Short mmCIF file of C-alpha atoms in Angstrom, two decimals:
data_model
loop_
_atom_site.label_atom_id
_atom_site.label_comp_id
_atom_site.label_asym_id
_atom_site.label_seq_id
_atom_site.Cartn_x
_atom_site.Cartn_y
_atom_site.Cartn_z
CA MET A 17 -19.03 6.13 -0.68
CA LYS A 18 -22.31 7.36 0.65
CA TRP A 19 -23.44 9.47 2.93
CA LYS A 20 -26.65 10.98 4.39
CA ILE A 21 -25.82 14.68 6.02
CA LYS A 22 -27.76 16.52 8.46
CA MET A 23 -26.80 20.66 8.39
CA GLY A 24 -25.77 20.65 12.52
CA ASN A 25 -22.37 21.97 13.07
CA ALA A 26 -20.94 19.10 14.52
CA ASP A 27 -22.73 16.58 11.32
CA ILE A 28 -20.47 18.83 8.69
CA GLY A 29 -17.92 18.75 10.66
CA LYS A 30 -17.98 15.13 10.38
CA ALA A 31 -18.93 14.16 6.59
CA VAL A 32 -16.51 16.74 5.61
CA ALA A 33 -13.86 14.29 8.05
CA GLN A 34 -14.78 11.46 6.18
CA ALA A 35 -15.14 12.45 2.87
CA GLU A 36 -11.75 14.31 2.81
CA GLN A 37 -10.77 11.00 4.50
CA GLU A 38 -12.41 8.50 1.80
CA ILE A 39 -10.49 10.95 -1.01
CA GLU A 40 -6.92 10.30 0.48
CA LYS A 41 -7.62 6.63 0.22
CA TYR A 42 -7.47 7.34 -3.88
CA GLY A 43 -3.86 9.77 -3.41
CA ILE A 44 -5.13 13.39 -3.84
CA GLU A 45 -2.84 15.33 -3.16
CA GLU A 46 -3.12 17.69 0.01
CA GLU A 47 -4.06 20.58 -1.39
CA GLN A 48 -6.29 19.92 -3.73
CA ARG A 49 -7.81 17.03 -0.37
CA LEU A 50 -7.46 20.93 1.72
CA ARG A 51 -9.73 22.98 -1.66
CA PHE A 52 -12.13 20.11 -1.43
CA SER A 53 -13.59 20.40 1.61
CA LEU A 54 -12.69 24.04 2.17
CA SER A 55 -15.09 23.49 -0.25
CA LEU A 56 -17.92 21.50 0.17
CA GLU A 57 -18.11 23.21 4.31
CA GLU A 58 -18.91 26.17 2.29
CA MET A 59 -21.30 24.32 0.46
CA LEU A 60 -22.68 23.56 3.77
CA LEU A 61 -23.25 26.20 5.17
CA VAL A 62 -24.88 27.60 2.33
CA CYS A 63 -27.30 25.25 1.73
CA ARG A 64 -28.56 25.10 5.54
CA GLU A 65 -28.50 29.37 4.70
CA ARG A 66 -31.21 29.06 2.69
CA PHE A 67 -32.94 25.60 3.51
CA GLY A 68 -32.30 26.16 7.33
CA GLU A 69 -31.77 22.50 10.03
CA SER A 70 -34.23 21.36 9.42
CA VAL A 71 -32.84 19.62 5.47
CA SER A 72 -30.80 16.93 5.23
CA VAL A 73 -28.24 16.57 1.69
CA SER A 74 -26.64 12.75 0.48
CA LEU A 75 -22.73 12.96 -1.02
CA GLN A 76 -21.12 10.06 -2.92
CA ILE A 77 -17.41 10.24 -3.81
CA LYS A 78 -17.07 7.37 -6.66
CA ARG A 79 -14.37 6.53 -9.23
CA HIS A 80 -15.51 6.40 -12.49
CA GLY A 81 -12.44 5.25 -14.79
CA ARG A 82 -9.56 7.76 -14.63
CA SER A 83 -11.77 10.82 -12.38
CA LEU A 84 -13.16 10.97 -8.81
CA VAL A 85 -16.50 11.76 -9.04
CA ALA A 86 -17.97 13.51 -6.02
CA MET A 87 -21.98 13.89 -6.39
CA LEU A 88 -23.89 16.68 -3.90
CA ASN A 89 -27.70 15.77 -3.36
CA LEU A 90 -28.68 19.14 -2.64
CA PRO A 91 -32.95 20.77 -2.97
CA ASN A 92 -34.27 22.24 -5.75
CA GLY A 93 -33.89 25.18 -6.45
CA PHE A 94 -31.18 25.65 -5.23
CA SER A 95 -28.72 27.67 -7.62
CA GLY A 96 -25.45 26.16 -8.31
CA LYS A 97 -23.86 29.53 -9.32
CA PHE A 98 -22.24 32.12 -7.00
CA THR A 99 -21.11 35.79 -6.64
CA LYS A 100 -19.12 37.39 -3.49
CA GLU A 101 -22.36 38.23 -2.05
CA ASP A 102 -23.21 34.43 -1.57
CA SER A 103 -20.26 33.67 -0.34
CA PRO A 104 -17.26 35.21 0.43
CA LEU A 105 -15.92 32.07 -1.22
CA ALA A 106 -17.36 32.10 -4.26
CA ASP A 107 -14.82 30.47 -6.44
CA LEU A 108 -14.03 27.74 -4.59
CA LEU A 109 -18.07 26.95 -4.95
CA ASN A 110 -17.49 27.47 -9.05
CA GLU A 111 -15.74 24.61 -8.85
CA TRP A 112 -18.78 21.97 -8.40
CA GLU A 113 -20.43 21.44 -11.94
CA SER A 114 -24.47 21.54 -11.23
CA LYS A 115 -27.01 19.35 -12.74
CA SER A 116 -30.68 19.10 -12.09
CA GLU A 117 -32.16 15.86 -12.81
CA LYS A 118 -35.75 14.26 -10.98
CA GLY A 119 -36.18 17.43 -9.20
CA LYS A 120 -33.27 16.99 -7.30
CA THR A 121 -30.22 19.31 -8.21
CA CYS A 122 -26.78 17.09 -8.10
CA LEU A 123 -23.01 19.36 -7.45
CA PHE A 124 -20.11 17.21 -9.02
CA TYR A 125 -16.03 17.27 -7.89
CA THR A 126 -14.36 16.11 -10.05
CA PHE A 127 -10.49 15.02 -9.17
CA ARG A 128 -8.15 14.09 -12.01
CA LEU A 129 -6.24 10.18 -10.89
CA GLU A 130 -2.67 11.28 -13.41
CA LYS A 131 -1.62 8.22 -13.59
CA THR A 132 -2.77 4.42 -14.66
CA ARG A 133 -2.00 1.49 -13.43
CA ILE A 134 0.17 1.23 -17.06
CA ASP A 135 1.38 5.04 -16.71
CA LEU A 136 2.63 3.24 -12.77
CA LEU A 137 4.41 0.23 -14.01
CA ARG A 138 5.79 2.80 -17.25
CA PHE A 139 7.33 5.10 -14.85
CA VAL A 140 9.21 1.93 -12.88
CA TRP A 141 10.41 -0.31 -15.65
CA LYS A 142 11.92 3.09 -16.52
CA TYR A 143 15.05 2.38 -13.79
CA THR A 144 14.64 -1.51 -14.09
CA LYS A 145 15.64 -1.47 -17.57
CA PRO A 146 19.27 -0.08 -17.27
CA HIS A 147 19.39 -4.17 -16.19
CA LYS A 148 16.66 -5.77 -18.87
CA TRP A 149 19.65 -8.42 -19.67
CA TRP A 150 19.44 -8.98 -16.50
CA PHE A 151 15.73 -9.08 -15.74
CA PHE A 152 14.94 -10.93 -19.27
CA LEU A 153 17.80 -14.27 -17.19
CA GLY A 154 16.04 -14.88 -14.28
CA VAL A 155 12.23 -14.67 -15.86
CA LEU A 156 13.69 -17.10 -17.91
CA LEU A 157 14.83 -19.74 -15.71
CA GLN A 158 11.98 -18.57 -13.75
CA ALA A 159 10.48 -20.18 -16.96
CA VAL A 160 12.71 -23.43 -16.16
CA LEU A 161 12.21 -23.39 -12.39
CA VAL A 162 8.03 -23.02 -13.12
CA ALA A 163 8.20 -26.39 -16.33
CA ILE A 164 9.85 -28.39 -13.37
CA GLN A 165 7.78 -27.85 -9.85
CA ILE A 166 4.82 -28.18 -12.61
CA ALA A 167 6.42 -31.72 -13.30
CA ALA A 168 6.91 -32.45 -9.84
CA PRO A 169 3.47 -33.41 -8.77
CA LEU A 170 2.81 -35.12 -11.67
CA VAL A 171 6.14 -37.29 -10.42
CA SER A 172 5.00 -37.57 -7.65
CA ALA A 173 1.57 -38.85 -8.46
CA ARG A 174 2.70 -41.51 -10.20
CA VAL A 175 5.46 -42.76 -7.08
CA VAL A 176 1.30 -42.32 -5.25
CA VAL A 177 0.15 -44.49 -8.29
CA ALA A 178 2.64 -47.35 -7.50
CA LEU A 179 2.72 -47.45 -4.02
CA THR A 180 -0.77 -48.39 -4.05
CA GLN A 181 -0.53 -51.08 -6.35
CA GLY A 182 3.20 -52.30 -5.04
CA ALA A 183 4.62 -52.08 -7.93
CA ALA A 184 8.67 -51.83 -6.39
CA GLU A 185 10.50 -50.84 -10.04
CA GLN A 186 8.44 -48.66 -10.59
CA ILE A 187 8.28 -47.15 -7.68
CA LEU A 188 12.60 -46.35 -7.93
CA LEU A 189 12.37 -45.46 -10.43
CA ALA A 190 9.94 -42.53 -10.22
CA ALA A 191 11.13 -41.23 -7.77
CA LEU A 192 15.38 -41.38 -9.43
CA SER A 193 13.44 -39.13 -11.44
CA LEU A 194 12.08 -36.91 -8.83
CA LEU A 195 15.31 -37.03 -7.19
CA VAL A 196 16.91 -35.30 -10.41
CA ILE A 197 13.95 -32.87 -11.08
CA ASN A 198 14.51 -31.22 -7.26
CA ALA A 199 18.18 -31.14 -7.31
CA VAL A 200 17.98 -29.24 -11.15
CA SER A 201 15.24 -27.29 -9.33
CA ASN A 202 17.78 -25.80 -6.71
CA VAL A 203 20.60 -25.34 -8.27
CA VAL A 204 17.84 -23.00 -11.05
CA SER A 205 15.91 -21.37 -8.28
CA ILE A 206 19.68 -19.77 -6.74
CA ALA A 207 20.33 -18.80 -10.13
CA CYS A 208 17.53 -16.77 -10.10
CA ASN A 209 17.73 -15.76 -7.30
CA ARG A 210 21.17 -14.18 -8.10
CA ALA A 211 19.73 -12.42 -11.05
CA TYR A 212 17.15 -10.92 -8.98
CA ASN A 213 19.25 -9.96 -6.33
CA VAL A 214 21.33 -7.88 -9.26
CA VAL A 215 18.67 -6.11 -10.57
CA TYR A 216 17.23 -5.47 -7.41
CA ASN A 217 20.02 -4.34 -6.26
CA LYS A 218 21.31 -1.84 -9.15
CA THR A 219 17.83 -0.25 -9.82
CA LEU A 220 17.44 0.59 -6.20
CA THR A 221 20.74 2.45 -6.45
CA ILE A 222 19.59 4.10 -9.48
CA LEU A 223 15.88 4.46 -8.03
CA GLU A 224 17.21 6.68 -4.86
CA ARG A 225 20.07 8.19 -5.95
CA ASP A 226 17.50 10.48 -8.69
CA LEU A 227 14.90 10.29 -5.92
CA VAL A 228 17.67 12.13 -4.15
CA HIS A 229 18.63 14.78 -6.78
CA HIS A 230 14.68 15.68 -7.18
CA ALA A 231 14.27 16.34 -3.56
CA LEU A 232 17.40 19.04 -3.31
CA GLN A 233 15.04 20.84 -5.37
CA ILE A 234 12.59 21.00 -3.36
CA SER A 235 11.47 24.69 -2.36
CA THR A 236 13.08 25.15 1.74
CA ARG A 237 9.12 26.61 3.03
CA CYS A 238 7.71 22.85 1.36
CA LEU A 239 10.50 21.03 3.62
CA ASP A 240 10.00 22.61 5.97
CA GLN A 241 5.93 22.13 4.90
CA LYS A 242 6.55 18.23 4.81
CA GLY A 243 8.58 17.31 7.20
CA ALA A 244 11.65 14.95 6.71
CA GLY A 245 9.56 12.62 8.00
CA LEU A 246 7.75 12.17 4.80
CA PHE A 247 10.98 12.39 2.57
CA ILE A 248 12.58 9.50 5.06
CA GLN A 249 9.76 7.11 4.62
CA ARG A 250 9.48 7.53 0.14
CA LEU A 251 13.44 6.91 0.29
CA THR A 252 12.91 4.25 2.27
CA GLN A 253 10.19 2.63 2.54
CA ASP A 254 8.85 3.61 -1.55
CA THR A 255 11.73 2.59 -3.95
CA SER A 256 12.48 -0.63 -1.57
CA GLN A 257 9.30 -1.77 -2.82
CA LEU A 258 10.16 -0.01 -6.99
CA ALA A 259 13.39 -1.72 -7.04
CA THR A 260 11.95 -5.47 -6.17
CA GLY A 261 8.13 -4.09 -8.35
CA PHE A 262 9.40 -6.48 -11.05
CA ASN A 263 11.73 -9.24 -9.79
CA THR A 264 8.91 -10.25 -7.63
CA LEU A 265 6.19 -9.63 -10.09
CA ALA A 266 7.39 -12.07 -12.57
CA ASP A 267 7.43 -14.67 -9.59
CA LEU A 268 4.35 -14.59 -8.20
CA ILE A 269 3.31 -14.89 -11.55
CA SER A 270 5.48 -17.79 -12.04
CA GLN A 271 4.03 -19.59 -9.06
CA SER A 272 0.49 -18.32 -10.30
CA VAL A 273 1.63 -20.87 -13.64
CA GLU A 274 2.89 -23.90 -11.77
CA LYS A 275 -0.46 -23.45 -10.35
CA ILE A 276 -2.38 -23.47 -12.91
CA GLY A 277 -0.23 -26.39 -13.59
CA VAL A 278 -1.93 -28.33 -11.55
CA ILE A 279 -5.12 -28.09 -12.01
CA ALA A 280 -4.49 -28.22 -15.57
CA ALA A 281 -3.78 -32.20 -14.12
CA VAL A 282 -6.97 -32.23 -12.58
CA LEU A 283 -9.09 -31.43 -15.50
CA ILE A 284 -7.10 -33.72 -17.98
CA LEU A 285 -8.38 -37.01 -14.33
CA ASN A 286 -11.10 -35.81 -13.39
CA ARG A 287 -13.97 -32.72 -14.66
CA THR A 288 -16.27 -32.59 -12.38
CA ALA A 289 -13.59 -32.59 -9.47
CA PHE A 290 -12.71 -29.97 -11.49
CA ALA A 291 -15.51 -28.14 -11.42
CA LEU A 292 -16.10 -27.40 -8.31
CA MET A 293 -12.45 -26.66 -7.17
CA ALA A 294 -13.04 -23.82 -10.06
CA GLY A 295 -16.18 -22.78 -8.31
CA ILE A 296 -14.93 -22.27 -4.87
CA LEU A 297 -11.44 -20.93 -6.36
CA ALA A 298 -13.72 -18.15 -7.68
CA LEU A 299 -16.06 -17.01 -4.70
CA GLN A 300 -12.50 -16.78 -2.31
CA ILE A 301 -10.33 -15.01 -5.55
CA ILE A 302 -13.85 -12.62 -5.60
CA ILE A 303 -13.61 -12.04 -1.15
CA GLU A 304 -9.03 -11.42 -2.49
CA THR A 305 -9.84 -9.28 -4.47
CA ILE A 306 -12.57 -6.90 -1.87
CA ARG A 307 -10.32 -7.80 0.52
CA THR A 308 -6.62 -6.13 -1.48
CA ARG A 309 -8.57 -3.05 -2.59
CA ARG A 310 -10.20 -2.14 0.98
CA LEU A 311 -6.41 -2.46 1.90
CA LYS A 312 -4.95 -0.10 -0.81
CA ALA A 313 -7.24 2.05 0.45
CA ASP A 314 -6.65 1.65 3.94
CA ASP A 315 -2.85 1.62 3.69
CA HIS A 316 -2.47 5.17 1.69
CA ILE A 317 -4.17 6.72 4.71
CA TYR A 318 -2.25 4.89 7.48
CA ARG A 319 1.39 5.70 5.38
CA ASN A 320 0.64 9.23 5.16
CA ALA A 321 -0.02 9.40 9.13
CA ASN A 322 3.11 7.55 9.67
CA GLU A 323 4.71 10.29 8.18
CA ARG A 324 3.75 12.94 9.79
CA TYR A 325 4.19 10.62 13.03
CA THR A 326 8.17 9.93 12.42
CA GLY A 327 8.85 13.45 10.84
CA PHE A 328 7.36 15.11 14.30
CA VAL A 329 9.90 12.57 15.98
CA ASN A 330 12.58 13.48 13.29
CA GLU A 331 11.76 17.68 14.72
CA MET A 332 11.62 16.66 17.90
CA ILE A 333 15.47 15.08 17.88
CA ARG A 334 17.02 17.69 15.66
CA GLY A 335 15.44 20.12 18.23
CA ALA A 336 15.88 18.20 21.40
CA LYS A 337 18.10 21.00 22.48
CA ASP A 338 15.32 23.12 22.12
CA VAL A 339 13.24 21.19 24.23
CA LYS A 340 14.75 20.84 27.63
CA LEU A 341 16.17 24.72 27.19
CA THR A 342 12.12 26.22 26.97
CA HIS A 343 10.78 22.82 29.43
CA SER A 344 7.93 22.28 26.73
CA GLY A 345 9.05 18.89 26.64
CA GLU A 346 5.70 17.35 27.69
CA ALA A 347 4.17 19.23 25.11
CA PHE A 348 5.81 17.51 22.47
CA GLU A 349 5.46 13.97 24.86
CA THR A 350 1.82 14.69 24.48
CA GLU A 351 1.76 16.61 20.31
CA LEU A 352 4.60 12.71 19.76
CA THR A 353 1.49 10.38 21.68
CA HIS A 354 -1.18 11.86 20.12
CA ARG A 355 0.31 11.19 16.53
CA ILE A 356 1.97 7.74 17.57
CA THR A 357 -2.27 6.70 18.59
CA ASP A 358 -2.94 8.05 15.19
CA ALA A 359 -1.08 5.85 13.92
CA ASN A 360 -1.37 2.96 15.33
CA ASN A 361 -5.34 3.15 15.30
CA LYS A 362 -5.17 3.44 11.41
CA ARG A 363 -3.08 0.61 10.86
CA MET A 364 -5.10 -1.30 12.94
CA ARG A 365 -7.84 -0.94 11.47
CA MET A 366 -6.49 -0.84 8.04
CA GLN A 367 -5.13 -5.19 9.52
CA ASN A 368 -8.73 -5.99 11.17
CA ARG A 369 -10.69 -5.10 8.41
CA SER A 370 -8.14 -7.06 6.60
CA ALA A 371 -8.17 -9.83 9.37
CA LEU A 372 -12.21 -10.19 8.76
CA PHE A 373 -12.21 -11.27 4.61
CA SER A 374 -9.76 -13.68 5.50
CA LEU A 375 -11.42 -15.18 7.37
CA PHE A 376 -14.23 -15.22 4.96
CA ARG A 377 -12.50 -16.73 2.74
CA MET A 378 -10.70 -19.25 5.00
CA GLU A 379 -14.27 -20.69 5.62
CA ILE A 380 -15.10 -20.75 2.46
CA GLY A 381 -11.86 -22.45 1.90
CA SER A 382 -12.82 -25.53 4.41
CA PHE A 383 -16.15 -26.04 3.47
CA GLY A 384 -14.85 -26.96 -0.16
CA THR A 385 -12.48 -29.33 1.37
CA TYR A 386 -15.31 -31.06 2.98
CA ALA A 387 -17.05 -31.11 -0.74
CA PHE A 388 -14.31 -31.75 -2.29
CA ILE A 389 -14.09 -34.89 -0.20
CA ALA A 390 -17.89 -35.89 -1.05
CA LEU A 391 -17.69 -35.70 -4.04
CA LEU A 392 -14.07 -38.03 -4.24
CA VAL A 393 -16.86 -40.49 -1.91
CA LEU A 394 -19.59 -40.14 -4.37
CA LEU A 395 -17.46 -40.52 -7.54
CA ILE A 396 -15.63 -43.45 -6.26
CA SER A 397 -18.77 -45.43 -4.64
CA GLN A 398 -19.96 -44.73 -8.16
CA GLY A 399 -17.03 -46.92 -9.94
CA LYS A 400 -16.87 -43.53 -11.74
CA ILE A 401 -12.65 -43.22 -10.57
CA GLU A 402 -10.10 -45.45 -8.23
CA PRO A 403 -9.29 -45.29 -5.09
CA ALA A 404 -5.59 -44.39 -6.46
CA GLU A 405 -6.98 -41.64 -8.18
CA GLY A 406 -8.84 -40.18 -5.62
CA LEU A 407 -6.59 -39.49 -2.91
CA VAL A 408 -4.13 -38.01 -6.09
CA LEU A 409 -7.11 -36.23 -6.87
CA PHE A 410 -7.50 -34.25 -3.15
CA ASN A 411 -3.46 -34.39 -2.80
CA TYR A 412 -4.13 -31.83 -5.02
CA ARG A 413 -6.47 -30.35 -4.05
CA SER A 414 -4.30 -29.95 -0.53
CA SER A 415 -1.63 -28.90 -2.56
CA ILE A 416 -3.19 -25.73 -4.55
CA GLY A 417 -6.56 -24.44 -2.07
CA ILE A 418 -5.20 -22.35 0.98
CA SER A 419 -1.22 -22.15 -1.53
CA ALA A 420 -2.82 -20.85 -4.29
CA ILE A 421 -5.42 -18.88 -2.50
CA GLU A 422 -2.71 -17.10 -0.82
CA LEU A 423 -0.79 -16.64 -3.13
CA ILE A 424 -3.56 -14.56 -5.88
CA GLY A 425 -4.20 -12.59 -1.96
CA THR A 426 -0.40 -11.83 -2.46
CA MET A 427 -0.46 -10.65 -6.05
CA MET A 428 -3.13 -8.51 -5.63
CA ALA A 429 -1.71 -6.59 -2.17
CA PHE A 430 1.93 -6.83 -3.59
CA ILE A 431 0.21 -4.74 -7.01
CA LYS A 432 -1.55 -2.75 -4.98
CA GLY A 433 1.41 -2.11 -2.55
CA LEU A 434 3.04 -1.77 -5.61
CA GLU A 435 0.52 1.28 -7.42
CA LEU A 436 0.55 3.08 -4.04
CA SER A 437 5.02 3.65 -3.76
CA ALA A 438 4.18 3.46 -6.91
CA GLU A 439 2.30 7.09 -6.47
CA ARG A 440 4.68 8.32 -4.00
CA VAL A 441 8.03 8.25 -5.33
CA ILE A 442 5.98 10.07 -8.84
CA ALA A 443 5.17 13.06 -6.43
CA ILE A 444 8.51 13.89 -5.63
CA ILE A 445 9.33 14.27 -9.03
CA TYR A 446 6.20 15.30 -10.57
CA SER A 447 3.64 17.07 -8.61
CA PRO A 448 3.74 20.56 -8.20
CA GLU A 449 2.78 19.50 -3.90
CA PHE A 450 5.66 19.86 -4.27
CA PRO A 451 7.51 23.02 -5.42
CA LYS A 452 10.78 22.86 -7.08
CA ASP A 453 13.55 26.02 -6.71
CA ARG A 454 15.02 27.70 -9.86
CA PHE A 455 19.14 28.35 -10.19
CA GLY A 456 20.35 29.71 -12.50
CA GLU A 457 23.39 28.48 -14.89
CA ARG A 458 26.06 31.37 -14.04
CA HIS A 459 28.31 29.44 -10.57
CA LEU A 460 31.25 32.24 -8.80
CA GLU A 461 34.34 31.57 -8.81
CA ASN A 462 37.06 32.70 -6.38
CA VAL A 463 35.08 33.24 -3.36
CA ARG A 464 36.16 35.29 -1.11
CA GLY A 465 33.87 35.30 1.92
CA GLU A 466 33.48 38.55 2.44
CA ILE A 467 30.12 41.20 2.63
CA GLN A 468 29.77 44.69 1.52
CA PHE A 469 28.12 47.22 2.95
CA GLU A 470 27.54 50.83 1.26
CA HIS A 471 26.58 54.18 2.38
CA VAL A 472 24.03 52.52 5.47
CA PHE A 473 21.20 54.20 6.87
CA PHE A 474 19.29 52.71 9.85
CA THR A 475 16.56 53.84 12.35
CA TYR A 476 14.24 52.32 15.28
CA GLY A 477 11.74 53.82 12.89
CA ARG A 478 9.84 57.26 12.45
CA ARG A 479 9.16 57.93 16.11
CA TRP A 480 12.89 56.87 16.73
CA LEU A 481 13.94 59.92 14.97
CA LYS A 482 11.74 61.88 16.14
CA GLN A 483 12.77 61.42 19.55
CA THR A 484 16.64 61.27 19.33
CA SER A 485 19.13 63.12 17.36
CA GLY A 486 19.07 60.74 14.14
CA TRP A 487 20.34 57.96 12.81
CA VAL A 488 21.67 54.64 14.05
CA LEU A 489 23.59 54.41 11.83
CA LYS A 490 24.32 56.60 9.46
CA ASP A 491 25.79 56.84 5.58
CA MET A 492 28.47 54.64 7.17
CA SER A 493 30.23 51.47 4.73
CA PHE A 494 32.05 48.45 6.28
CA THR A 495 32.70 45.40 5.28
CA ILE A 496 32.80 41.65 6.85
CA HIS A 497 35.04 39.28 6.36
#
């Protein structure tokens, strides 16, 4: 994303807020975001001090491989090195790397994106691996199910052709084959779901137990700062998505293989029809890829806002008695309303943007259906295919058109959501954003619960000593049981 920034106070504030929101989409930790925002704001203020408010600069934030780079284009002559005389935040400003090109000074601020998609999948597999034989059994049954589902459309096509030709014996034989295929498919499907459910339940147990273990080691100060909402969301919602990760991926991949089998059948029947179908699908897949990429970024912002809201609700309920005693209910309601509105607005923005992309994709699908029918009419009129073959091709198009794109969209959205959940869980376990307390190896045995004070002196300060006869407590020893 790229912005052109003017040097007014409101413009600088707005640009800093937009930049922080943009890097939040990539899972940058809160402390790093704050550090970047402070340095960006100070850099813009220094620029305004040197060149005046009439100058404008541009900021671009873009991902490069495993790095996220913020590039700030400044007027020529702007030095990239700072001292305490230039700014009290010189150390922050010097984190920007300077480079001059095309008569302008470019400053670069780089974030390291530690985890790749493979790293995140390895992390999820670590918890699935103890139950891998159940998982492999589910995959094997899923493969059998895919083979059955690929065969089913071919048998159905034979039924359609036989109906058009009036061959009663062939109709009954094909229908009987279809009955056997469906019966076997139902049994295999139930067994496959059983295996995947075992993997899900056992993986979720291990994952939640491990995450609770690490959460209990987080420093008390960090727990108070982050709030309970953050940990509740990650211990419930994110762990559940991770536990079902490989199961759902295997299921989605299997369904994809089924759709590929249908597309292969179209290729065998008629190459021209296949080319048109493939072109329409490719265009829809591109749109769906863009949609899911934007969806992950928006979902990251929404989840953070939702954590702030649920955390505040949890703290308010825990302190309800104090809220009543201090008559601060109105202030709490105002803050709660603000957080609810913020979270819901971010969710609405995410859903609206996703809906626009989905609408565009569906309109292309509708046009594709019309074009496919027109092509079938042309092929039949030229005698290149029989009407029965045209009917089979149309049925294939109907079965794969919308469902295939929705399947691809579901798979992409799930992978993005899985990555996001893995990032959030990994942060609790490994990130310095959640510092851990260090405990010793010694344990006290037979603790009596007594506190002994020996030779205690206490006063309210030197002024008290001068104005009074002496200490409040003087050389006193006592024990608290």
